[in-house]
Amino acid sequence: MSSQTSSVIVLGTGSYVPDRIVTNDDMAKIVDTSDEWIRTRTGISERRFAADDEATSDLACAAGARAIEAAGIDRSEIDLIIVATMTPDMPFPSTACLVQSKLGLPNVCAFDVQAACSGFVYTLGIANAMLLSGNFNKALVIGAEKTSPILDFEDRTTCVLFGDGAGAVVLSRSDVPNVGILGALGGSDGSDPSLLHQPAGGSAIPSSTESLAARQHFLKMNGKEIFKQAVRVMGKASADILEQQGFDSSEIDLVIPHQANMRIIDSLAKRMKIPMEKFHNNLDRYGNTSAASVGIALDEAYRAGRIQSGDLLLLVAFGAGLTWASALIKWQ
Ligand code: UT7
């Protein structure tokens, strides 16, 4: 195990999901699908869709405010905000800057991370390194997505899978060694971006009447291939972080996996030889909230009393890119 002289700990967690519940039966009124198909193939029963006047930054602020409250600090103590999202309010400025203003946080470094569904776990690693550098003291890390506007409600293979929400943590440097974020890693393989992408709206295919007519502003996915890759990279990211930090999978108290498909999580559990009771899942209620999923699940698990001092947590995610990321946290 690598030994630390100072650590980065989780001071508080928070999450927010919009009020509007959309059930599988509701989706079956829009596309040719059924509650039975969605539940058995994915584990999803319902998801939340944000209101028209609720942007990603609003979801992020609600989760962030809850995390700050749980941390019990004055918001002026925060000097770094990173928002992980693939559905920013707009291409620029960053959603993190909008959160800075809406939450009234003076003098912070603020930027977004785009690593799709791996974004929250990627960002934990980035914030950890920035805090350990000594240049920052307290970071607000948020994963937030409003996926609903980029879903193609004429494509039953994708629109039933995703939902909106946000999860957040406040991180702080601590003098107690070997607690908090013990390590984090991220990986990528960009050789086939078309596996999961939003083709138009960027510099390659700028917005045009043609791109809109071709429905290129919506999320497109090769679900079968992503499924195969997800099982492989979630297993690899988990094994790699355990090896890097010198732990065995039997020592893990709780796994917070990215919530994309229960069959992917089942495969990960079998591969890692970790019983399903040690996984915290909420896919049934929220669907895949992309960069928000791990943060929401972490907050839920903590508030439900599933995380105790001294527990070893494995966070693991994968997403478009492809990207993958994992982190080990020893709860302080
Ligand atoms: O965060 C990362 C994001 N993405 C993922 O993690 C997704 C990973 N992939 C998956 O979760 C799964 O591949 C899906 C849930 C997307 C699809 O499950 P599958 O078991 O791989 O189904 P499939 O694509 O092989 O489709 C089986 C059948 C097809 O019909 P035929 O060709 O066998 O007649 C599909 O047309 O199911 C059909 N189908 C549907 N039927 C009812 C596909 N989507 C639906 C639907 N409702 N919503």
Short mmCIF file of C-alpha atoms and ligand atoms in Angstrom, two decimals:
data_model
loop_
_atom_site.label_atom_id
_atom_site.label_comp_id
_atom_site.label_asym_id
_atom_site.label_seq_id
_atom_site.Cartn_x
_atom_site.Cartn_y
_atom_site.Cartn_z
CA MET A 1 0.00 0.00 0.00
CA SER A 2 1.33 3.48 -0.82
CA SER A 3 1.74 5.58 2.30
CA GLN A 4 0.48 9.16 2.46
CA THR A 5 1.64 12.02 4.66
CA SER A 6 -1.60 13.89 4.14
CA SER A 7 -4.95 12.77 2.79
CA VAL A 8 -8.05 13.97 1.03
CA ILE A 9 -11.25 13.05 2.83
CA VAL A 10 -14.95 13.31 2.01
CA LEU A 11 -16.39 15.96 4.33
CA GLY A 12 -19.95 15.77 3.04
CA THR A 13 -22.12 14.23 0.34
CA GLY A 14 -25.26 15.47 -1.42
CA SER A 15 -27.52 14.57 -4.30
CA TYR A 16 -30.57 15.79 -6.14
CA VAL A 17 -32.99 14.23 -8.59
CA PRO A 18 -35.80 16.12 -10.30
CA ASP A 19 -39.39 15.58 -9.09
CA ARG A 20 -40.80 14.21 -12.35
CA ILE A 21 -40.92 10.41 -12.26
CA VAL A 22 -41.18 8.69 -15.65
CA THR A 23 -42.06 5.00 -15.35
CA ASN A 24 -41.39 2.25 -17.86
CA ASP A 25 -45.11 2.26 -18.62
CA ASP A 26 -44.83 5.98 -19.42
CA MET A 27 -41.96 5.18 -21.83
CA ALA A 28 -44.12 2.47 -23.45
CA LYS A 29 -46.56 5.21 -24.43
CA ILE A 30 -43.77 6.95 -26.39
CA VAL A 31 -41.82 4.07 -28.00
CA ASP A 32 -42.49 0.40 -28.78
CA THR A 33 -41.24 -1.04 -25.49
CA SER A 34 -42.58 -2.62 -22.30
CA ASP A 35 -41.97 -2.51 -18.57
CA GLU A 36 -41.06 -6.19 -18.74
CA TRP A 37 -38.38 -5.70 -21.45
CA ILE A 38 -36.78 -2.71 -19.73
CA ARG A 39 -36.76 -4.31 -16.26
CA THR A 40 -35.41 -7.69 -17.33
CA ARG A 41 -32.79 -6.35 -19.79
CA THR A 42 -31.58 -3.42 -17.67
CA GLY A 43 -32.97 -3.42 -14.11
CA ILE A 44 -34.57 0.01 -14.63
CA SER A 45 -38.16 0.62 -13.40
CA GLU A 46 -38.31 4.40 -13.61
CA ARG A 47 -36.15 7.47 -14.14
CA ARG A 48 -36.40 11.21 -13.41
CA PHE A 49 -36.61 13.89 -16.10
CA ALA A 50 -35.85 17.50 -15.22
CA ALA A 51 -38.31 20.30 -15.93
CA ASP A 52 -37.87 22.49 -19.03
CA ASP A 53 -36.60 25.36 -16.90
CA GLU A 54 -34.17 23.18 -14.91
CA ALA A 55 -30.69 23.05 -16.49
CA THR A 56 -27.74 20.85 -15.56
CA SER A 57 -26.28 23.69 -13.45
CA ASP A 58 -29.52 23.80 -11.40
CA LEU A 59 -29.31 20.07 -10.67
CA ALA A 60 -25.61 20.54 -9.83
CA CYS A 61 -26.33 23.44 -7.47
CA ALA A 62 -29.02 21.51 -5.59
CA ALA A 63 -26.69 18.54 -5.04
CA GLY A 64 -23.73 20.81 -4.28
CA ALA A 65 -25.65 22.85 -1.69
CA ARG A 66 -26.65 19.63 0.09
CA ALA A 67 -23.04 18.41 0.13
CA ILE A 68 -21.84 21.75 1.57
CA GLU A 69 -24.54 21.61 4.25
CA ALA A 70 -23.58 18.02 5.13
CA ALA A 71 -19.91 19.03 5.31
CA GLY A 72 -20.83 21.66 7.90
CA ILE A 73 -18.54 24.28 6.39
CA ASP A 74 -19.07 27.85 5.28
CA ARG A 75 -19.34 27.89 1.50
CA SER A 76 -16.64 30.58 1.30
CA GLU A 77 -14.11 27.90 2.37
CA ILE A 78 -14.44 26.18 -1.02
CA ASP A 79 -11.67 27.16 -3.42
CA LEU A 80 -12.19 24.63 -6.22
CA ILE A 81 -15.30 23.47 -8.13
CA ILE A 82 -15.18 20.74 -10.73
CA VAL A 83 -18.34 19.63 -12.50
CA ALA A 84 -18.31 16.35 -14.43
CA THR A 85 -20.90 16.43 -17.18
CA MET A 86 -21.51 15.50 -20.81
CA THR A 87 -24.66 17.63 -20.88
CA PRO A 88 -23.43 21.11 -19.90
CA ASP A 89 -25.85 24.05 -19.89
CA MET A 90 -24.02 25.27 -23.02
CA PRO A 91 -20.68 24.50 -24.73
CA PHE A 92 -19.11 27.41 -22.86
CA PRO A 93 -18.76 28.86 -20.32
CA SER A 94 -18.37 25.78 -18.17
CA THR A 95 -21.22 24.55 -16.00
CA ALA A 96 -18.80 24.86 -13.06
CA CYS A 97 -18.64 28.64 -13.64
CA LEU A 98 -22.45 28.83 -13.62
CA VAL A 99 -22.48 26.84 -10.37
CA GLN A 100 -19.87 29.21 -8.92
CA SER A 101 -22.17 32.15 -9.50
CA LYS A 102 -25.45 30.46 -8.53
CA LEU A 103 -24.01 29.12 -5.26
CA GLY A 104 -22.25 32.42 -4.56
CA LEU A 105 -18.77 30.99 -4.08
CA PRO A 106 -16.20 33.77 -4.33
CA ASN A 107 -12.69 33.26 -5.71
CA VAL A 108 -12.80 29.66 -6.80
CA CYS A 109 -11.06 27.81 -9.58
CA ALA A 110 -13.91 26.32 -11.64
CA PHE A 111 -13.94 24.02 -14.64
CA ASP A 112 -15.76 21.05 -16.18
CA VAL A 113 -14.52 17.52 -16.86
CA GLN A 114 -15.91 15.64 -19.86
CA ALA A 115 -15.37 11.93 -19.35
CA ALA A 116 -19.04 10.97 -19.90
CA CYS A 117 -20.29 8.41 -17.36
CA SER A 118 -16.80 8.04 -15.84
CA GLY A 119 -16.73 11.78 -15.10
CA PHE A 120 -17.44 11.76 -11.37
CA VAL A 121 -14.77 9.15 -10.59
CA TYR A 122 -12.28 10.82 -12.99
CA THR A 123 -12.95 14.09 -11.18
CA LEU A 124 -12.36 12.61 -7.74
CA GLY A 125 -8.86 11.69 -8.93
CA ILE A 126 -8.24 15.16 -10.36
CA ALA A 127 -9.51 16.96 -7.24
CA ASN A 128 -7.51 14.59 -5.03
CA ALA A 129 -4.29 15.50 -6.87
CA MET A 130 -5.09 19.23 -6.84
CA LEU A 131 -5.78 19.21 -3.10
CA LEU A 132 -2.67 17.13 -2.36
CA SER A 133 -0.62 19.71 -4.32
CA GLY A 134 -1.25 22.09 -1.42
CA ASN A 135 -2.63 24.83 -3.69
CA PHE A 136 -6.27 24.14 -2.78
CA ASN A 137 -7.98 23.34 0.53
CA LYS A 138 -11.56 22.34 -0.14
CA ALA A 139 -13.13 21.14 -3.37
CA LEU A 140 -16.74 20.78 -4.45
CA VAL A 141 -16.91 17.87 -6.90
CA ILE A 142 -20.21 17.41 -8.72
CA GLY A 143 -21.43 14.93 -11.31
CA ALA A 144 -24.53 16.38 -13.00
CA GLU A 145 -26.50 15.48 -16.10
CA LYS A 146 -29.66 16.50 -17.86
CA THR A 147 -29.61 13.68 -20.39
CA SER A 148 -33.30 13.96 -21.34
CA PRO A 149 -32.84 16.69 -24.01
CA ILE A 150 -30.28 14.59 -25.92
CA LEU A 151 -32.39 11.40 -25.90
CA ASP A 152 -33.98 10.37 -29.18
CA PHE A 153 -37.56 9.48 -28.30
CA GLU A 154 -37.82 7.67 -31.63
CA ASP A 155 -35.02 5.26 -30.65
CA ARG A 156 -36.25 2.66 -28.14
CA THR A 157 -32.77 1.15 -27.81
CA THR A 158 -31.42 4.26 -26.02
CA CYS A 159 -34.20 6.53 -24.74
CA VAL A 160 -35.40 4.07 -22.08
CA LEU A 161 -31.98 3.86 -20.44
CA PHE A 162 -31.10 7.35 -19.20
CA GLY A 163 -32.27 9.83 -16.55
CA ASP A 164 -31.40 13.20 -15.01
CA GLY A 165 -29.80 14.01 -11.64
CA ALA A 166 -26.71 15.17 -9.74
CA GLY A 167 -24.41 13.88 -7.01
CA ALA A 168 -21.76 15.83 -5.12
CA VAL A 169 -19.05 15.63 -2.49
CA VAL A 170 -17.05 18.21 -0.59
CA LEU A 171 -13.42 17.08 -0.34
CA SER A 172 -10.89 18.43 2.13
CA ARG A 173 -7.20 17.97 2.79
CA SER A 174 -6.57 16.25 6.13
CA ASP A 175 -3.40 15.72 8.16
CA VAL A 176 -4.46 12.20 9.11
CA PRO A 177 -2.55 9.83 6.82
CA ASN A 178 -3.97 6.86 4.90
CA VAL A 179 -7.65 7.77 5.06
CA GLY A 180 -9.97 9.23 2.45
CA ILE A 181 -9.10 8.80 -1.22
CA LEU A 182 -6.34 6.18 -1.15
CA GLY A 183 -5.94 6.20 -4.92
CA ALA A 184 -7.77 6.83 -8.17
CA LEU A 185 -7.11 5.92 -11.78
CA GLY A 186 -8.61 6.57 -15.17
CA GLY A 187 -8.21 5.07 -18.62
CA SER A 188 -9.45 5.60 -22.15
CA ASP A 189 -9.70 4.11 -25.63
CA GLY A 190 -10.91 6.63 -28.20
CA SER A 191 -10.42 4.38 -31.22
CA ASP A 192 -14.17 4.08 -31.94
CA PRO A 193 -16.05 7.12 -30.65
CA SER A 194 -19.18 6.04 -32.53
CA LEU A 195 -19.83 3.31 -29.95
CA LEU A 196 -21.50 5.97 -27.81
CA HIS A 197 -21.68 9.57 -28.99
CA GLN A 198 -23.66 12.69 -29.78
CA PRO A 199 -22.42 13.26 -33.33
CA ALA A 200 -23.51 16.87 -34.02
CA GLY A 201 -23.26 20.20 -32.28
CA GLY A 202 -19.46 20.34 -32.09
CA SER A 203 -16.74 21.40 -34.54
CA ALA A 204 -16.84 18.18 -36.59
CA ILE A 205 -20.54 18.45 -37.43
CA PRO A 206 -21.67 21.96 -36.47
CA SER A 207 -25.36 22.52 -35.85
CA SER A 208 -27.25 22.94 -39.10
CA THR A 209 -30.72 22.31 -40.39
CA GLU A 210 -29.30 19.14 -42.03
CA SER A 211 -27.80 17.83 -38.78
CA LEU A 212 -31.06 18.48 -36.95
CA ALA A 213 -33.09 16.74 -39.67
CA ALA A 214 -30.73 13.74 -39.45
CA ARG A 215 -31.30 13.61 -35.66
CA GLN A 216 -27.56 13.87 -35.12
CA HIS A 217 -27.95 15.95 -31.97
CA PHE A 218 -29.21 12.91 -30.10
CA LEU A 219 -27.25 10.28 -28.20
CA LYS A 220 -26.42 7.23 -30.32
CA MET A 221 -25.11 3.96 -28.98
CA ASN A 222 -24.03 0.48 -30.04
CA GLY A 223 -25.48 -1.06 -26.87
CA LYS A 224 -24.24 -4.61 -27.42
CA GLU A 225 -20.62 -3.58 -27.98
CA ILE A 226 -20.68 -1.08 -25.10
CA PHE A 227 -22.06 -3.84 -22.86
CA LYS A 228 -19.14 -6.16 -23.68
CA GLN A 229 -16.56 -3.41 -23.22
CA ALA A 230 -18.20 -2.27 -19.97
CA VAL A 231 -17.91 -5.69 -18.35
CA ARG A 232 -14.23 -5.87 -19.36
CA VAL A 233 -13.13 -2.35 -18.35
CA MET A 234 -15.13 -2.22 -15.09
CA GLY A 235 -13.36 -5.45 -14.07
CA LYS A 236 -9.97 -4.15 -15.16
CA ALA A 237 -10.37 -0.74 -13.47
CA SER A 238 -11.42 -2.46 -10.22
CA ALA A 239 -8.59 -5.01 -10.27
CA ASP A 240 -6.00 -2.35 -11.17
CA ILE A 241 -6.86 0.03 -8.31
CA LEU A 242 -6.90 -2.86 -5.80
CA GLU A 243 -3.49 -4.02 -7.00
CA GLN A 244 -2.11 -0.45 -7.02
CA GLN A 245 -3.19 0.04 -3.39
CA GLY A 246 -2.36 -3.49 -2.17
CA PHE A 247 -5.86 -4.70 -1.29
CA ASP A 248 -7.79 -7.88 -2.05
CA SER A 249 -11.39 -7.70 -3.26
CA SER A 250 -12.46 -9.55 -0.08
CA GLU A 251 -11.44 -6.45 1.94
CA ILE A 252 -13.97 -4.17 0.22
CA ASP A 253 -16.95 -3.18 2.36
CA LEU A 254 -19.01 -1.43 -0.31
CA VAL A 255 -18.87 -1.05 -4.09
CA ILE A 256 -20.48 1.99 -5.73
CA PRO A 257 -20.57 1.09 -9.42
CA HIS A 258 -21.75 3.22 -12.33
CA GLN A 259 -25.45 2.48 -12.78
CA ALA A 260 -25.93 1.52 -16.43
CA ASN A 261 -27.32 -2.02 -16.46
CA MET A 262 -27.86 -4.54 -13.62
CA ARG A 263 -26.48 -7.29 -15.84
CA ILE A 264 -23.19 -5.37 -16.11
CA ILE A 265 -23.09 -4.95 -12.32
CA ASP A 266 -23.89 -8.67 -11.84
CA SER A 267 -21.01 -9.60 -14.13
CA LEU A 268 -18.66 -7.29 -12.23
CA ALA A 269 -19.72 -8.84 -8.91
CA LYS A 270 -19.01 -12.34 -10.22
CA ARG A 271 -15.72 -11.34 -11.81
CA MET A 272 -14.53 -9.63 -8.59
CA LYS A 273 -15.98 -12.40 -6.36
CA ILE A 274 -17.78 -9.74 -4.32
CA PRO A 275 -21.32 -10.59 -3.14
CA MET A 276 -24.13 -8.42 -4.49
CA GLU A 277 -25.05 -7.35 -0.91
CA LYS A 278 -21.86 -5.28 -0.98
CA PHE A 279 -23.03 -3.22 -3.98
CA HIS A 280 -25.15 -0.09 -3.64
CA ASN A 281 -27.52 0.19 -6.60
CA ASN A 282 -30.32 2.60 -7.47
CA LEU A 283 -30.62 1.88 -11.19
CA ASP A 284 -34.23 0.75 -10.69
CA ARG A 285 -35.27 4.26 -9.59
CA TYR A 286 -33.05 6.58 -11.63
CA GLY A 287 -31.83 4.71 -14.71
CA ASN A 288 -28.42 5.71 -16.04
CA THR A 289 -27.67 9.28 -14.92
CA SER A 290 -24.22 9.18 -16.55
CA ALA A 291 -21.66 11.31 -14.64
CA ALA A 292 -24.15 11.77 -11.79
CA SER A 293 -24.73 8.09 -11.04
CA VAL A 294 -21.81 7.29 -8.72
CA GLY A 295 -22.22 10.56 -6.79
CA ILE A 296 -25.96 9.98 -6.26
CA ALA A 297 -25.38 6.38 -5.15
CA LEU A 298 -22.58 7.43 -2.78
CA ASP A 299 -24.79 10.04 -1.13
CA GLU A 300 -27.70 7.60 -0.84
CA ALA A 301 -25.50 4.87 0.64
CA TYR A 302 -24.03 7.28 3.20
CA ARG A 303 -27.40 8.71 4.24
CA ALA A 304 -28.83 5.17 4.48
CA GLY A 305 -26.10 4.30 7.02
CA ARG A 306 -24.37 1.85 4.70
CA ILE A 307 -20.97 3.58 5.11
CA GLN A 308 -19.19 3.56 8.47
CA SER A 309 -15.86 4.95 9.63
CA GLY A 310 -13.03 2.67 8.51
CA ASP A 311 -15.01 1.14 5.62
CA LEU A 312 -13.18 0.49 2.35
CA LEU A 313 -15.16 1.70 -0.68
CA LEU A 314 -14.57 0.89 -4.34
CA LEU A 315 -16.00 3.37 -6.85
CA VAL A 316 -15.89 2.23 -10.48
CA ALA A 317 -17.33 3.61 -13.71
CA PHE A 318 -17.16 3.42 -17.51
CA GLY A 319 -18.63 5.49 -20.28
CA ALA A 320 -18.39 7.09 -23.69
CA GLY A 321 -14.89 7.57 -25.00
CA LEU A 322 -14.49 4.84 -24.04
CA THR A 323 -13.45 5.96 -20.61
CA TRP A 324 -13.15 4.09 -17.34
CA ALA A 325 -12.13 5.06 -13.81
CA SER A 326 -11.89 3.66 -10.31
CA ALA A 327 -11.14 4.98 -6.84
CA LEU A 328 -10.58 3.46 -3.41
CA ILE A 329 -11.77 5.42 -0.39
CA LYS A 330 -11.15 4.54 3.26
CA TRP A 331 -13.99 6.36 5.03
CA GLN A 332 -12.58 8.62 7.73
O1 UT7 B 1 -23.10 4.43 -19.29
C1 UT7 B 1 -22.80 3.71 -20.45
C2 UT7 B 1 -24.01 3.64 -21.29
N1 UT7 B 1 -24.50 2.49 -21.87
C3 UT7 B 1 -24.59 1.22 -21.43
O2 UT7 B 1 -24.05 0.83 -20.45
C4 UT7 B 1 -25.42 0.29 -22.25
C5 UT7 B 1 -24.81 -1.07 -22.37
N2 UT7 B 1 -25.70 -1.94 -23.12
C6 UT7 B 1 -26.85 -2.40 -22.60
O3 UT7 B 1 -27.20 -2.10 -21.48
C7 UT7 B 1 -27.66 -3.37 -23.44
O4 UT7 B 1 -26.93 -3.74 -24.58
C8 UT7 B 1 -29.02 -2.77 -23.87
C9 UT7 B 1 -29.92 -2.64 -22.66
C10 UT7 B 1 -28.83 -1.41 -24.51
C11 UT7 B 1 -29.70 -3.71 -24.87
O5 UT7 B 1 -29.84 -5.01 -24.30
P1 UT7 B 1 -29.47 -6.29 -25.16
O6 UT7 B 1 -29.79 -7.46 -24.35
O7 UT7 B 1 -28.04 -6.12 -25.64
O8 UT7 B 1 -30.51 -6.20 -26.33
P2 UT7 B 1 -30.22 -6.15 -27.90
O9 UT7 B 1 -29.62 -4.85 -28.29
O10 UT7 B 1 -29.51 -7.41 -28.29
O11 UT7 B 1 -31.70 -6.24 -28.45
C12 UT7 B 1 -32.48 -7.43 -28.30
C13 UT7 B 1 -33.85 -7.16 -28.91
C14 UT7 B 1 -33.78 -6.57 -30.30
O12 UT7 B 1 -34.84 -7.11 -31.05
P3 UT7 B 1 -34.57 -8.31 -32.09
O13 UT7 B 1 -33.58 -7.74 -33.07
O14 UT7 B 1 -34.00 -9.42 -31.27
O15 UT7 B 1 -35.92 -8.57 -32.64
C15 UT7 B 1 -34.04 -5.10 -30.07
O16 UT7 B 1 -34.62 -4.47 -31.18
O17 UT7 B 1 -34.55 -6.22 -28.10
C16 UT7 B 1 -35.02 -5.15 -28.92
N3 UT7 B 1 -35.05 -3.94 -28.14
C17 UT7 B 1 -36.14 -3.57 -27.43
N4 UT7 B 1 -37.33 -4.15 -27.24
C18 UT7 B 1 -38.20 -3.52 -26.43
C19 UT7 B 1 -34.09 -3.01 -27.98
N5 UT7 B 1 -34.51 -2.04 -27.16
C20 UT7 B 1 -35.77 -2.36 -26.81
C21 UT7 B 1 -36.73 -1.75 -25.98
N6 UT7 B 1 -37.91 -2.37 -25.82
N7 UT7 B 1 -36.49 -0.58 -25.33
#
